[in-house]
């Protein structure tokens, strides 16, 4: 819907996140269909510098001045279409097996769970997911955040090829 | 509206689309700003007729074109058609140049007649002040700028390839303001990378009219550590080209011999904006309202992209795209009797420092008392392959945002 206040406040994001948040590239997350609570938390984490990103820190400060609620509501109501980036079948299969250790927090189908603070992983581009896992593993995403201790401890125990398989598996969901 | 084609011999130039019932917006220039604006007017109000005037049948991206110079990318990978605008968004595209603007009559002149508009969006980019460098016009195709992506980009890549193995490539950077502040330094990286990998005995000399690298200086100087073949000379404005002797002269009279000279001339808003007197006293750039992008000099005429000045943003593709959206929104609202919402632009410039690594500058803004002010500028902490992936994502997204 182009006549919502969110449309104008969110249209600068399409320079990187695709039309209406439907990113088609591998390195940036899809915003379409992102729960409003999670997008707001992410914007808050970036704006405060807790989650370091040279791109998203300035833009999150901008979103805060424009009104994050309109922006979050706009993306939450866009339909998510899974990333179209090609995936390796064998990687998906291995990832499915490894994902049992994630389901407790992220749900069986990677749909996410607000009560546990987890966003949906399903359909996000594998390149973005893999990079985030590596950032968690190296404690570079939200470094020192006490709420993420369990997640980061878990990631440290998973080797990089398995992380790549997990990324492929979650990216494949919802296609 | 017609689709252009062979010029006809109409004896009485007249209205090319006289039977107009609804409101019409004309956009001059189908580049980063204009094509975006055309699409976003139609997206937000399909009842408005949008006519886009653009002489080229293809859109060729300047961003990433420095990678064509170094042979890392092909020009085809940066070339796109206008079918998306036409078919998905119902933009009427005429393959023609605007020859004059008549703001009082609300008319744009073309070679064969004129078109009327309710509001006009002017996005013609830049032109070169070739006359400011003696001998440059006479040098013709021997001395290229490659500062509008297209045949010159491909020709410069060829000159680089054919340069002697121990040759000297000289890159001349114009005084600010010019299109894409980091662009010349990114080109220096690409040329130096090419020479290092293909012609290790050759050398690159950068003659900069400015006192220092004017964008991301610390990041570029760090990147240049990898290129001992690159010699940077600040405050070296090129004033003369002698194509026969293959020699450039700086304003202090220093002579620099070259095998390939890439002279990026000083710039101003494109000719149509200058002729229509949308430019300021400097006769170079167009001042606009920070919220609507309406020209301070002509009513119902909006200007976006590199032609503008006075908003504290760089002349970048990201900014032109952003301005295109904001101006389109202003135009749609104003034509519907509503005030234009206050929207700040954004900026990001990714620069390729080798074939695989990128660094970037990011700027966020807000509107304060009707003026654009910067919230923050951030640099990437360094160069990396990860930022190269971000750059690719940006390019994929923004090209689609402009044209799909
Ligand atoms: C080498 C290089 C690298 C760059 N890299 C980046 C980058 O990485 N990131 C970034 O953000 N920016 C980059 N830029 C800058 C970017 O290309 C420009 O800022 C952007 O193109 C400006 O958009 P514009 O719409 O003002 O002009 P343009 O995109 O140039 O569009 C102007 C259009 O108007 C048309 N036109 C002109 N006169 C008329 C007329 N009379 N009638 C009809 N049509 C007309 C032209 O044919 C042209 O298509 C780079 C530029 C260069 C040269």
PDB file of N, CA and C in Angstrom, chain A residues 65-156:
ATOM      1  N   UNK A  65      14.202   9.196  13.879  1.00  0.00           N
ATOM      2  CA  UNK A  65      13.647  10.553  13.761  1.00  0.00           C
ATOM      3  C   UNK A  65      12.348  10.547  12.937  1.00  0.00           C
ATOM      4  N   UNK A  66      12.232   9.608  11.990  1.00  0.00           N
ATOM      5  CA  UNK A  66      11.028   9.570  11.145  1.00  0.00           C
ATOM      6  C   UNK A  66       9.849   8.907  11.846  1.00  0.00           C
ATOM      7  N   UNK A  67      10.149   8.016  12.803  1.00  0.00           N
ATOM      8  CA  UNK A  67       9.093   7.254  13.472  1.00  0.00           C
ATOM      9  C   UNK A  67       9.190   5.789  13.102  1.00  0.00           C
ATOM     10  N   UNK A  68       9.792   5.016  13.992  1.00  0.00           N
ATOM     11  CA  UNK A  68      10.070   3.606  13.685  1.00  0.00           C
ATOM     12  C   UNK A  68       8.784   2.783  13.592  1.00  0.00           C
ATOM     13  N   UNK A  69       7.719   3.202  14.289  1.00  0.00           N
ATOM     14  CA  UNK A  69       6.488   2.410  14.271  1.00  0.00           C
ATOM     15  C   UNK A  69       5.893   2.308  12.861  1.00  0.00           C
ATOM     16  N   UNK A  70       5.872   3.430  12.142  1.00  0.00           N
ATOM     17  CA  UNK A  70       5.329   3.421  10.774  1.00  0.00           C
ATOM     18  C   UNK A  70       6.168   2.517   9.870  1.00  0.00           C
ATOM     19  N   UNK A  71       7.484   2.609  10.042  1.00  0.00           N
ATOM     20  CA  UNK A  71       8.386   1.815   9.205  1.00  0.00           C
ATOM     21  C   UNK A  71       8.203   0.323   9.513  1.00  0.00           C
ATOM     22  N   UNK A  72       8.151  -0.004  10.791  1.00  0.00           N
ATOM     23  CA  UNK A  72       8.001  -1.407  11.216  1.00  0.00           C
ATOM     24  C   UNK A  72       6.660  -1.965  10.743  1.00  0.00           C
ATOM     25  N   UNK A  73       5.604  -1.165  10.873  1.00  0.00           N
ATOM     26  CA  UNK A  73       4.268  -1.627  10.461  1.00  0.00           C
ATOM     27  C   UNK A  73       4.238  -1.849   8.949  1.00  0.00           C
ATOM     28  N   UNK A  74       4.913  -0.968   8.219  1.00  0.00           N
ATOM     29  CA  UNK A  74       4.938  -1.108   6.755  1.00  0.00           C
ATOM     30  C   UNK A  74       5.580  -2.433   6.341  1.00  0.00           C
ATOM     31  N   UNK A  75       6.778  -2.723   6.869  1.00  0.00           N
ATOM     32  CA  UNK A  75       7.459  -3.956   6.447  1.00  0.00           C
ATOM     33  C   UNK A  75       6.722  -5.199   6.960  1.00  0.00           C
ATOM     34  N   UNK A  76       6.156  -5.114   8.165  1.00  0.00           N
ATOM     35  CA  UNK A  76       5.459  -6.278   8.733  1.00  0.00           C
ATOM     36  C   UNK A  76       4.282  -6.705   7.853  1.00  0.00           C
ATOM     37  N   UNK A  77       3.681  -5.747   7.150  1.00  0.00           N
ATOM     38  CA  UNK A  77       2.497  -6.093   6.348  1.00  0.00           C
ATOM     39  C   UNK A  77       2.841  -6.473   4.908  1.00  0.00           C
ATOM     40  N   UNK A  78       4.113  -6.411   4.540  1.00  0.00           N
ATOM     41  CA  UNK A  78       4.494  -6.863   3.194  1.00  0.00           C
ATOM     42  C   UNK A  78       4.646  -8.381   3.208  1.00  0.00           C
ATOM     43  N   UNK A  79       4.224  -9.023   2.127  1.00  0.00           N
ATOM     44  CA  UNK A  79       4.305 -10.468   2.062  1.00  0.00           C
ATOM     45  C   UNK A  79       5.754 -10.898   1.803  1.00  0.00           C
ATOM     46  N   UNK A  80       6.232 -11.841   2.598  1.00  0.00           N
ATOM     47  CA  UNK A  80       7.603 -12.312   2.385  1.00  0.00           C
ATOM     48  C   UNK A  80       7.663 -13.346   1.271  1.00  0.00           C
ATOM     49  N   UNK A  81       8.532 -13.108   0.322  1.00  0.00           N
ATOM     50  CA  UNK A  81       8.845 -14.147  -0.662  1.00  0.00           C
ATOM     51  C   UNK A  81      10.276 -14.571  -0.413  1.00  0.00           C
ATOM     52  N   UNK A  82      10.474 -15.893  -0.306  1.00  0.00           N
ATOM     53  CA  UNK A  82      11.794 -16.399   0.063  1.00  0.00           C
ATOM     54  C   UNK A  82      12.857 -15.951  -0.930  1.00  0.00           C
ATOM     55  N   UNK A  83      14.080 -15.868  -0.443  1.00  0.00           N
ATOM     56  CA  UNK A  83      15.223 -15.497  -1.283  1.00  0.00           C
ATOM     57  C   UNK A  83      15.323 -16.418  -2.499  1.00  0.00           C
ATOM     58  N   UNK A  84      15.575 -15.849  -3.685  1.00  0.00           N
ATOM     59  CA  UNK A  84      15.679 -16.675  -4.903  1.00  0.00           C
ATOM     60  C   UNK A  84      17.092 -17.202  -5.169  1.00  0.00           C
ATOM     61  N   UNK A  85      18.040 -16.895  -4.273  1.00  0.00           N
ATOM     62  CA  UNK A  85      19.437 -17.294  -4.533  1.00  0.00           C
ATOM     63  C   UNK A  85      19.545 -18.829  -4.547  1.00  0.00           C
ATOM     64  N   UNK A  86      20.254 -19.348  -5.548  1.00  0.00           N
ATOM     65  CA  UNK A  86      20.391 -20.802  -5.721  1.00  0.00           C
ATOM     66  C   UNK A  86      21.065 -21.460  -4.512  1.00  0.00           C
ATOM     67  N   UNK A  87      20.547 -22.619  -4.132  1.00  0.00           N
ATOM     68  CA  UNK A  87      21.103 -23.325  -2.972  1.00  0.00           C
ATOM     69  C   UNK A  87      21.491 -24.749  -3.356  1.00  0.00           C
ATOM     70  N   UNK A  88      22.426 -25.294  -2.577  1.00  0.00           N
ATOM     71  CA  UNK A  88      22.900 -26.652  -2.819  1.00  0.00           C
ATOM     72  C   UNK A  88      22.027 -27.651  -2.043  1.00  0.00           C
ATOM     73  N   UNK A  89      21.475 -28.642  -2.772  1.00  0.00           N
ATOM     74  CA  UNK A  89      20.555 -29.604  -2.141  1.00  0.00           C
ATOM     75  C   UNK A  89      21.190 -30.367  -0.980  1.00  0.00           C
ATOM     76  N   UNK A  90      22.427 -30.783  -1.179  1.00  0.00           N
ATOM     77  CA  UNK A  90      23.109 -31.557  -0.128  1.00  0.00           C
ATOM     78  C   UNK A  90      23.289 -30.701   1.125  1.00  0.00           C
ATOM     79  N   UNK A  91      23.608 -29.425   0.907  1.00  0.00           N
ATOM     80  CA  UNK A  91      23.783 -28.525   2.051  1.00  0.00           C
ATOM     81  C   UNK A  91      22.468 -28.365   2.808  1.00  0.00           C
ATOM     82  N   UNK A  92      21.365 -28.251   2.066  1.00  0.00           N
ATOM     83  CA  UNK A  92      20.063 -28.120   2.718  1.00  0.00           C
ATOM     84  C   UNK A  92      19.769 -29.343   3.584  1.00  0.00           C
ATOM     85  N   UNK A  93      20.048 -30.530   3.019  1.00  0.00           N
ATOM     86  CA  UNK A  93      19.760 -31.769   3.739  1.00  0.00           C
ATOM     87  C   UNK A  93      20.599 -31.862   5.018  1.00  0.00           C
ATOM     88  N   UNK A  94      21.878 -31.557   4.920  1.00  0.00           N
ATOM     89  CA  UNK A  94      22.734 -31.603   6.121  1.00  0.00           C
ATOM     90  C   UNK A  94      22.278 -30.556   7.128  1.00  0.00           C
ATOM     91  N   UNK A  95      21.912 -29.400   6.620  1.00  0.00           N
ATOM     92  CA  UNK A  95      21.463 -28.324   7.499  1.00  0.00           C
ATOM     93  C   UNK A  95      20.207 -28.707   8.266  1.00  0.00           C
ATOM     94  N   UNK A  96      19.321 -29.426   7.590  1.00  0.00           N
ATOM     95  CA  UNK A  96      18.070 -29.832   8.236  1.00  0.00           C
ATOM     96  C   UNK A  96      18.377 -30.670   9.478  1.00  0.00           C
ATOM     97  N   UNK A  97      19.335 -31.582   9.349  1.00  0.00           N
ATOM     98  CA  UNK A  97      19.719 -32.431  10.479  1.00  0.00           C
ATOM     99  C   UNK A  97      20.320 -31.593  11.611  1.00  0.00           C
ATOM    100  N   UNK A  98      21.203 -30.691  11.239  1.00  0.00           N
ATOM    101  CA  UNK A  98      21.887 -29.872  12.263  1.00  0.00           C
ATOM    102  C   UNK A  98      20.927 -28.912  12.960  1.00  0.00           C
ATOM    103  N   UNK A  99      19.804 -28.602  12.326  1.00  0.00           N
ATOM    104  CA  UNK A  99      18.911 -27.558  12.837  1.00  0.00           C
ATOM    105  C   UNK A  99      18.100 -27.981  14.054  1.00  0.00           C
ATOM    106  N   UNK A 100      18.186 -29.238  14.424  1.00  0.00           N
ATOM    107  CA  UNK A 100      17.432 -29.664  15.610  1.00  0.00           C
ATOM    108  C   UNK A 100      17.875 -28.861  16.842  1.00  0.00           C
ATOM    109  N   UNK A 101      19.143 -28.493  16.897  1.00  0.00           N
ATOM    110  CA  UNK A 101      19.651 -27.739  18.050  1.00  0.00           C
ATOM    111  C   UNK A 101      19.162 -26.281  18.048  1.00  0.00           C
ATOM    112  N   UNK A 102      18.565 -25.835  16.949  1.00  0.00           N
ATOM    113  CA  UNK A 102      18.103 -24.453  16.851  1.00  0.00           C
ATOM    114  C   UNK A 102      16.613 -24.339  17.103  1.00  0.00           C
ATOM    115  N   UNK A 103      15.903 -25.456  16.878  1.00  0.00           N
ATOM    116  CA  UNK A 103      14.445 -25.428  16.858  1.00  0.00           C
ATOM    117  C   UNK A 103      13.850 -24.979  18.189  1.00  0.00           C
ATOM    118  N   UNK A 104      14.541 -25.304  19.284  1.00  0.00           N
ATOM    119  CA  UNK A 104      14.043 -24.924  20.600  1.00  0.00           C
ATOM    120  C   UNK A 104      13.782 -23.435  20.713  1.00  0.00           C
ATOM    121  N   UNK A 105      14.605 -22.660  20.096  1.00  0.00           N
ATOM    122  CA  UNK A 105      14.424 -21.202  20.150  1.00  0.00           C
ATOM    123  C   UNK A 105      13.746 -20.641  18.903  1.00  0.00           C
ATOM    124  N   UNK A 106      14.101 -21.178  17.721  1.00  0.00           N
ATOM    125  CA  UNK A 106      13.607 -20.576  16.470  1.00  0.00           C
ATOM    126  C   UNK A 106      12.360 -21.261  15.930  1.00  0.00           C
ATOM    127  N   UNK A 107      11.885 -22.325  16.610  1.00  0.00           N
ATOM    128  CA  UNK A 107      10.699 -23.042  16.131  1.00  0.00           C
ATOM    129  C   UNK A 107      11.072 -24.092  15.101  1.00  0.00           C
ATOM    130  N   UNK A 108      10.161 -25.052  14.897  1.00  0.00           N
ATOM    131  CA  UNK A 108      10.442 -26.176  13.991  1.00  0.00           C
ATOM    132  C   UNK A 108      10.701 -25.728  12.565  1.00  0.00           C
ATOM    133  N   UNK A 109       9.960 -24.724  12.121  1.00  0.00           N
ATOM    134  CA  UNK A 109      10.046 -24.323  10.722  1.00  0.00           C
ATOM    135  C   UNK A 109      10.788 -22.992  10.547  1.00  0.00           C
ATOM    136  N   UNK A 110      11.564 -22.605  11.562  1.00  0.00           N
ATOM    137  CA  UNK A 110      12.326 -21.368  11.465  1.00  0.00           C
ATOM    138  C   UNK A 110      11.462 -20.133  11.419  1.00  0.00           C
ATOM    139  N   UNK A 111      10.257 -20.268  12.005  1.00  0.00           N
ATOM    140  CA  UNK A 111       9.310 -19.163  11.915  1.00  0.00           C
ATOM    141  C   UNK A 111       9.583 -18.070  12.951  1.00  0.00           C
ATOM    142  N   UNK A 112      10.391 -18.411  13.973  1.00  0.00           N
ATOM    143  CA  UNK A 112      10.703 -17.416  14.999  1.00  0.00           C
ATOM    144  C   UNK A 112       9.676 -17.422  16.111  1.00  0.00           C
ATOM    145  N   UNK A 113      10.041 -16.827  17.243  1.00  0.00           N
ATOM    146  CA  UNK A 113       9.195 -16.882  18.428  1.00  0.00           C
ATOM    147  C   UNK A 113       9.459 -15.623  19.252  1.00  0.00           C
ATOM    148  N   UNK A 114       8.469 -14.755  19.299  1.00  0.00           N
ATOM    149  CA  UNK A 114       8.665 -13.484  20.010  1.00  0.00           C
ATOM    150  C   UNK A 114       8.999 -13.723  21.487  1.00  0.00           C
ATOM    151  N   UNK A 115       8.358 -14.759  22.086  1.00  0.00           N
ATOM    152  CA  UNK A 115       8.596 -15.032  23.507  1.00  0.00           C
ATOM    153  C   UNK A 115      10.073 -15.330  23.770  1.00  0.00           C
ATOM    154  N   UNK A 116      10.728 -15.942  22.782  1.00  0.00           N
ATOM    155  CA  UNK A 116      12.153 -16.269  22.943  1.00  0.00           C
ATOM    156  C   UNK A 116      13.049 -15.207  22.316  1.00  0.00           C
ATOM    157  N   UNK A 117      12.448 -14.202  21.726  1.00  0.00           N
ATOM    158  CA  UNK A 117      13.229 -13.115  21.120  1.00  0.00           C
ATOM    159  C   UNK A 117      13.847 -13.477  19.784  1.00  0.00           C
ATOM    160  N   UNK A 118      13.318 -14.524  19.123  1.00  0.00           N
ATOM    161  CA  UNK A 118      13.956 -14.956  17.872  1.00  0.00           C
ATOM    162  C   UNK A 118      13.156 -14.495  16.648  1.00  0.00           C
ATOM    163  N   UNK A 119      13.866 -13.996  15.633  1.00  0.00           N
ATOM    164  CA  UNK A 119      13.210 -13.594  14.389  1.00  0.00           C
ATOM    165  C   UNK A 119      12.997 -14.800  13.484  1.00  0.00           C
ATOM    166  N   UNK A 120      12.108 -14.682  12.500  1.00  0.00           N
ATOM    167  CA  UNK A 120      12.000 -15.756  11.510  1.00  0.00           C
ATOM    168  C   UNK A 120      13.282 -15.830  10.679  1.00  0.00           C
ATOM    169  N   UNK A 121      13.757 -17.050  10.479  1.00  0.00           N
ATOM    170  CA  UNK A 121      14.935 -17.243   9.626  1.00  0.00           C
ATOM    171  C   UNK A 121      14.505 -17.717   8.238  1.00  0.00           C
ATOM    172  N   UNK A 122      13.289 -18.269   8.167  1.00  0.00           N
ATOM    173  CA  UNK A 122      12.815 -18.918   6.936  1.00  0.00           C
ATOM    174  C   UNK A 122      12.826 -17.962   5.748  1.00  0.00           C
ATOM    175  N   UNK A 123      13.530 -18.391   4.690  1.00  0.00           N
ATOM    176  CA  UNK A 123      13.521 -17.645   3.438  1.00  0.00           C
ATOM    177  C   UNK A 123      14.522 -16.513   3.361  1.00  0.00           C
ATOM    178  N   UNK A 124      15.211 -16.217   4.474  1.00  0.00           N
ATOM    179  CA  UNK A 124      16.245 -15.172   4.408  1.00  0.00           C
ATOM    180  C   UNK A 124      17.386 -15.666   3.504  1.00  0.00           C
ATOM    181  N   UNK A 125      18.094 -14.749   2.832  1.00  0.00           N
ATOM    182  CA  UNK A 125      19.201 -15.196   1.980  1.00  0.00           C
ATOM    183  C   UNK A 125      20.294 -15.901   2.793  1.00  0.00           C
ATOM    184  N   UNK A 126      20.814 -16.989   2.246  1.00  0.00           N
ATOM    185  CA  UNK A 126      21.816 -17.792   2.957  1.00  0.00           C
ATOM    186  C   UNK A 126      23.068 -16.976   3.272  1.00  0.00           C
ATOM    187  N   UNK A 127      23.466 -16.111   2.360  1.00  0.00           N
ATOM    188  CA  UNK A 127      24.675 -15.311   2.576  1.00  0.00           C
ATOM    189  C   UNK A 127      24.536 -14.436   3.811  1.00  0.00           C
ATOM    190  N   UNK A 128      23.366 -13.812   3.952  1.00  0.00           N
ATOM    191  CA  UNK A 128      23.117 -12.966   5.133  1.00  0.00           C
ATOM    192  C   UNK A 128      23.114 -13.813   6.396  1.00  0.00           C
ATOM    193  N   UNK A 129      22.393 -14.945   6.381  1.00  0.00           N
ATOM    194  CA  UNK A 129      22.295 -15.797   7.576  1.00  0.00           C
ATOM    195  C   UNK A 129      23.670 -16.289   8.015  1.00  0.00           C
ATOM    196  N   UNK A 130      24.443 -16.761   7.053  1.00  0.00           N
ATOM    197  CA  UNK A 130      25.764 -17.293   7.386  1.00  0.00           C
ATOM    198  C   UNK A 130      26.639 -16.214   8.022  1.00  0.00           C
ATOM    199  N   UNK A 131      26.591 -15.026   7.440  1.00  0.00           N
ATOM    200  CA  UNK A 131      27.429 -13.966   8.003  1.00  0.00           C
ATOM    201  C   UNK A 131      27.008 -13.625   9.431  1.00  0.00           C
ATOM    202  N   UNK A 132      25.693 -13.585   9.687  1.00  0.00           N
ATOM    203  CA  UNK A 132      25.241 -13.291  11.052  1.00  0.00           C
ATOM    204  C   UNK A 132      25.713 -14.364  12.033  1.00  0.00           C
ATOM    205  N   UNK A 133      25.659 -15.638  11.602  1.00  0.00           N
ATOM    206  CA  UNK A 133      26.123 -16.708  12.496  1.00  0.00           C
ATOM    207  C   UNK A 133      27.610 -16.550  12.810  1.00  0.00           C
ATOM    208  N   UNK A 134      28.381 -16.180  11.785  1.00  0.00           N
ATOM    209  CA  UNK A 134      29.815 -15.978  12.015  1.00  0.00           C
ATOM    210  C   UNK A 134      30.056 -14.788  12.951  1.00  0.00           C
ATOM    211  N   UNK A 135      29.214 -13.763  12.808  1.00  0.00           N
ATOM    212  CA  UNK A 135      29.349 -12.606  13.705  1.00  0.00           C
ATOM    213  C   UNK A 135      29.025 -13.003  15.148  1.00  0.00           C
ATOM    214  N   UNK A 136      27.982 -13.830  15.328  1.00  0.00           N
ATOM    215  CA  UNK A 136      27.659 -14.326  16.683  1.00  0.00           C
ATOM    216  C   UNK A 136      28.830 -15.127  17.233  1.00  0.00           C
ATOM    217  N   UNK A 137      29.350 -16.025  16.397  1.00  0.00           N
ATOM    218  CA  UNK A 137      30.419 -16.922  16.811  1.00  0.00           C
ATOM    219  C   UNK A 137      31.641 -16.122  17.300  1.00  0.00           C
ATOM    220  N   UNK A 138      31.938 -15.024  16.603  1.00  0.00           N
ATOM    221  CA  UNK A 138      33.102 -14.197  16.958  1.00  0.00           C
ATOM    222  C   UNK A 138      32.726 -13.106  17.963  1.00  0.00           C
ATOM    223  N   UNK A 139      31.514 -13.150  18.480  1.00  0.00           N
ATOM    224  CA  UNK A 139      30.978 -12.131  19.393  1.00  0.00           C
ATOM    225  C   UNK A 139      31.100 -10.715  18.808  1.00  0.00           C
ATOM    226  N   UNK A 140      30.838 -10.594  17.509  1.00  0.00           N
ATOM    227  CA  UNK A 140      30.901  -9.277  16.884  1.00  0.00           C
ATOM    228  C   UNK A 140      29.518  -8.670  16.660  1.00  0.00           C
ATOM    229  N   UNK A 141      28.453  -9.486  16.707  1.00  0.00           N
ATOM    230  CA  UNK A 141      27.106  -8.925  16.677  1.00  0.00           C
ATOM    231  C   UNK A 141      26.667  -8.740  18.119  1.00  0.00           C
ATOM    232  N   UNK A 142      26.261  -7.531  18.447  1.00  0.00           N
ATOM    233  CA  UNK A 142      25.878  -7.190  19.813  1.00  0.00           C
ATOM    234  C   UNK A 142      26.868  -7.772  20.819  1.00  0.00           C
ATOM    235  N   UNK A 143      28.138  -7.403  20.725  1.00  0.00           N
ATOM    236  CA  UNK A 143      29.151  -7.992  21.603  1.00  0.00           C
ATOM    237  C   UNK A 143      28.815  -7.763  23.080  1.00  0.00           C
ATOM    238  N   UNK A 144      28.976  -8.816  23.867  1.00  0.00           N
ATOM    239  CA  UNK A 144      28.761  -8.695  25.303  1.00  0.00           C
ATOM    240  C   UNK A 144      27.303  -8.721  25.741  1.00  0.00           C
ATOM    241  N   UNK A 145      26.353  -8.822  24.801  1.00  0.00           N
ATOM    242  CA  UNK A 145      24.926  -8.830  25.156  1.00  0.00           C
ATOM    243  C   UNK A 145      24.591 -10.094  25.963  1.00  0.00           C
ATOM    244  N   UNK A 146      24.213  -9.895  27.245  1.00  0.00           N
ATOM    245  CA  UNK A 146      23.971 -11.026  28.147  1.00  0.00           C
ATOM    246  C   UNK A 146      22.838 -11.928  27.658  1.00  0.00           C
ATOM    247  N   UNK A 147      21.869 -11.353  26.925  1.00  0.00           N
ATOM    248  CA  UNK A 147      20.737 -12.155  26.436  1.00  0.00           C
ATOM    249  C   UNK A 147      21.129 -13.135  25.343  1.00  0.00           C
ATOM    250  N   UNK A 148      22.296 -12.929  24.765  1.00  0.00           N
ATOM    251  CA  UNK A 148      22.692 -13.781  23.638  1.00  0.00           C
ATOM    252  C   UNK A 148      23.804 -14.753  24.004  1.00  0.00           C
ATOM    253  N   UNK A 149      24.087 -14.876  25.306  1.00  0.00           N
ATOM    254  CA  UNK A 149      25.181 -15.749  25.737  1.00  0.00           C
ATOM    255  C   UNK A 149      24.969 -17.192  25.285  1.00  0.00           C
ATOM    256  N   UNK A 150      23.743 -17.697  25.473  1.00  0.00           N
ATOM    257  CA  UNK A 150      23.480 -19.108  25.138  1.00  0.00           C
ATOM    258  C   UNK A 150      23.639 -19.335  23.638  1.00  0.00           C
ATOM    259  N   UNK A 151      23.083 -18.407  22.841  1.00  0.00           N
ATOM    260  CA  UNK A 151      23.180 -18.515  21.383  1.00  0.00           C
ATOM    261  C   UNK A 151      24.642 -18.526  20.938  1.00  0.00           C
ATOM    262  N   UNK A 152      25.421 -17.603  21.497  1.00  0.00           N
ATOM    263  CA  UNK A 152      26.819 -17.490  21.062  1.00  0.00           C
ATOM    264  C   UNK A 152      27.645 -18.698  21.508  1.00  0.00           C
ATOM    265  N   UNK A 153      27.329 -19.205  22.689  1.00  0.00           N
ATOM    266  CA  UNK A 153      28.032 -20.407  23.163  1.00  0.00           C
ATOM    267  C   UNK A 153      27.758 -21.567  22.214  1.00  0.00           C
ATOM    268  N   UNK A 154      26.505 -21.665  21.800  1.00  0.00           N
ATOM    269  CA  UNK A 154      26.119 -22.727  20.871  1.00  0.00           C
ATOM    270  C   UNK A 154      26.868 -22.569  19.540  1.00  0.00           C
ATOM    271  N   UNK A 155      26.882 -21.346  19.014  1.00  0.00           N
ATOM    272  CA  UNK A 155      27.528 -21.083  17.713  1.00  0.00           C
ATOM    273  C   UNK A 155      29.018 -21.433  17.749  1.00  0.00           C
ATOM    274  N   UNK A 156      29.657 -21.166  18.889  1.00  0.00           N
ATOM    275  CA  UNK A 156      31.103 -21.442  19.003  1.00  0.00           C
ATOM    276  C   UNK A 156      31.407 -22.919  18.819  1.00  0.00           C
TER     277      UNK A 156
END
